[in-house]
Amino acid sequence: MTIHTQNVTDYPNNNTWFLVWNFRENAPAEKVTAVFQRVCALVINLNNSALDRFPDAKASCVLGIGYDAWLKLALPKPLPRELRNFEAISGGKHTAVSTKGDLHFHIRADEKSLAYDMASAISAHMKEVAECAVEVQGFRYWDSRSILGFVDGTENPHGADREFFAVVGDEDAGYKGGSYLFVQKYLHQLDAWKSLSVEEQEKVIGRSKQDDIEMSDEVKPANSHIALANIGDDFKVVRDNMPFGNVATNEMGTYFICYASTFSTVERMLKNMFIGNPPGNYDRILDFSTAQTGTLFFVPSLDMLDGFGG
């Protein structure tokens, strides 16, 4: 039987909406369940409608479910093998914080109007029983660069590797076709970053700024982002990071989002960055980028999502 995945292997678009919703503690359980069922059906409908109406818009919506919500909604047991509440990872100087998230919506579209309509339709249902904890509107910055000025996502897998690293396989047969989704909202200290010379910025990242060429191992600093965030060709994730921000307040950042067949890969990467490898040799990009959130979700297959919709 063919298992259909949600759109976890799609590429980043020009416009993205990221939404994290938390169910209200006092919301009646039966109403929470009813809204969740409607939202599952809605997500499937939005994807089908966008593909039919705007086939070239590369529009999609992916729904992820947090550990607490999985239990609250009485979804299948045993749970996905590695689904749990993310535990903060603290190094000597920086911390990958842990924040609550019941449902996560990742909306992509080249046309901003379409992304907005999808976000609006989802929110109309969710607000009956939940509060929106995070809303981030991401945008494509030049040739897929972060606000720091460097190309983001160069190490992403492509082709068949994209599904291999992003989608659960036979190792957890009950959840085959699903994916682990991890997100962090980072704010950048741009004034401090811009005070560095281009040469110093390149040492922080481990790549050339203009041409996006990785430094050789002999030249690349051991505490550069590339040296610590990439943990080998056998341990990859699919990143869909997008920049966001408010120029008036200088609150510019990156919404880090990745899909993975196993969360342990993501966790290993985070430990490298925040604790360091060896401990103390942390990712220097963290001196200029602060994690405001950190939440783990599971993205069920489309077939499972359809079942959740009743």
PDB file of C-alpha atoms in Angstrom, residues 17 46 49-51 53-54 57-60 107-120:
ATOM      1  CA  TRP A  17       3.606  31.563   7.454  1.00  0.00           C
ATOM      2  CA  LEU A  46      -6.341  23.601   1.444  1.00  0.00           C
ATOM      3  CA  SER A  49      -7.562  23.322  -3.516  1.00  0.00           C
ATOM      4  CA  ALA A  50      -4.272  25.179  -3.943  1.00  0.00           C
ATOM      5  CA  LEU A  51      -2.949  22.495  -6.285  1.00  0.00           C
ATOM      6  CA  ARG A  53      -6.587  26.379  -8.471  1.00  0.00           C
ATOM      7  CA  PHE A  54      -2.959  27.504  -8.588  1.00  0.00           C
ATOM      8  CA  ALA A  57       2.076  28.491  -6.983  1.00  0.00           C
ATOM      9  CA  LYS A  58       4.034  25.810  -5.093  1.00  0.00           C
ATOM     10  CA  ALA A  59       1.635  26.269  -2.188  1.00  0.00           C
ATOM     11  CA  SER A  60       1.240  23.833   0.681  1.00  0.00           C
ATOM     12  CA  ILE A 107       2.378  27.362   5.107  1.00  0.00           C
ATOM     13  CA  ARG A 108       4.304  28.001   1.890  1.00  0.00           C
ATOM     14  CA  ALA A 109       3.304  29.907  -1.242  1.00  0.00           C
ATOM     15  CA  ASP A 110       5.026  32.005  -3.861  1.00  0.00           C
ATOM     16  CA  GLU A 111       1.977  34.275  -3.758  1.00  0.00           C
ATOM     17  CA  LYS A 112       1.602  35.998  -0.374  1.00  0.00           C
ATOM     18  CA  SER A 113      -2.166  36.364  -0.773  1.00  0.00           C
ATOM     19  CA  LEU A 114      -2.553  32.587  -0.943  1.00  0.00           C
ATOM     20  CA  ALA A 115      -0.370  32.048   2.143  1.00  0.00           C
ATOM     21  CA  TYR A 116      -2.422  34.631   4.025  1.00  0.00           C
ATOM     22  CA  ASP A 117      -5.742  33.036   3.065  1.00  0.00           C
ATOM     23  CA  MET A 118      -4.557  29.625   4.236  1.00  0.00           C
ATOM     24  CA  ALA A 119      -3.315  31.038   7.553  1.00  0.00           C
ATOM     25  CA  SER A 120      -6.565  32.944   8.019  1.00  0.00           C
TER      26      SER A 120
END
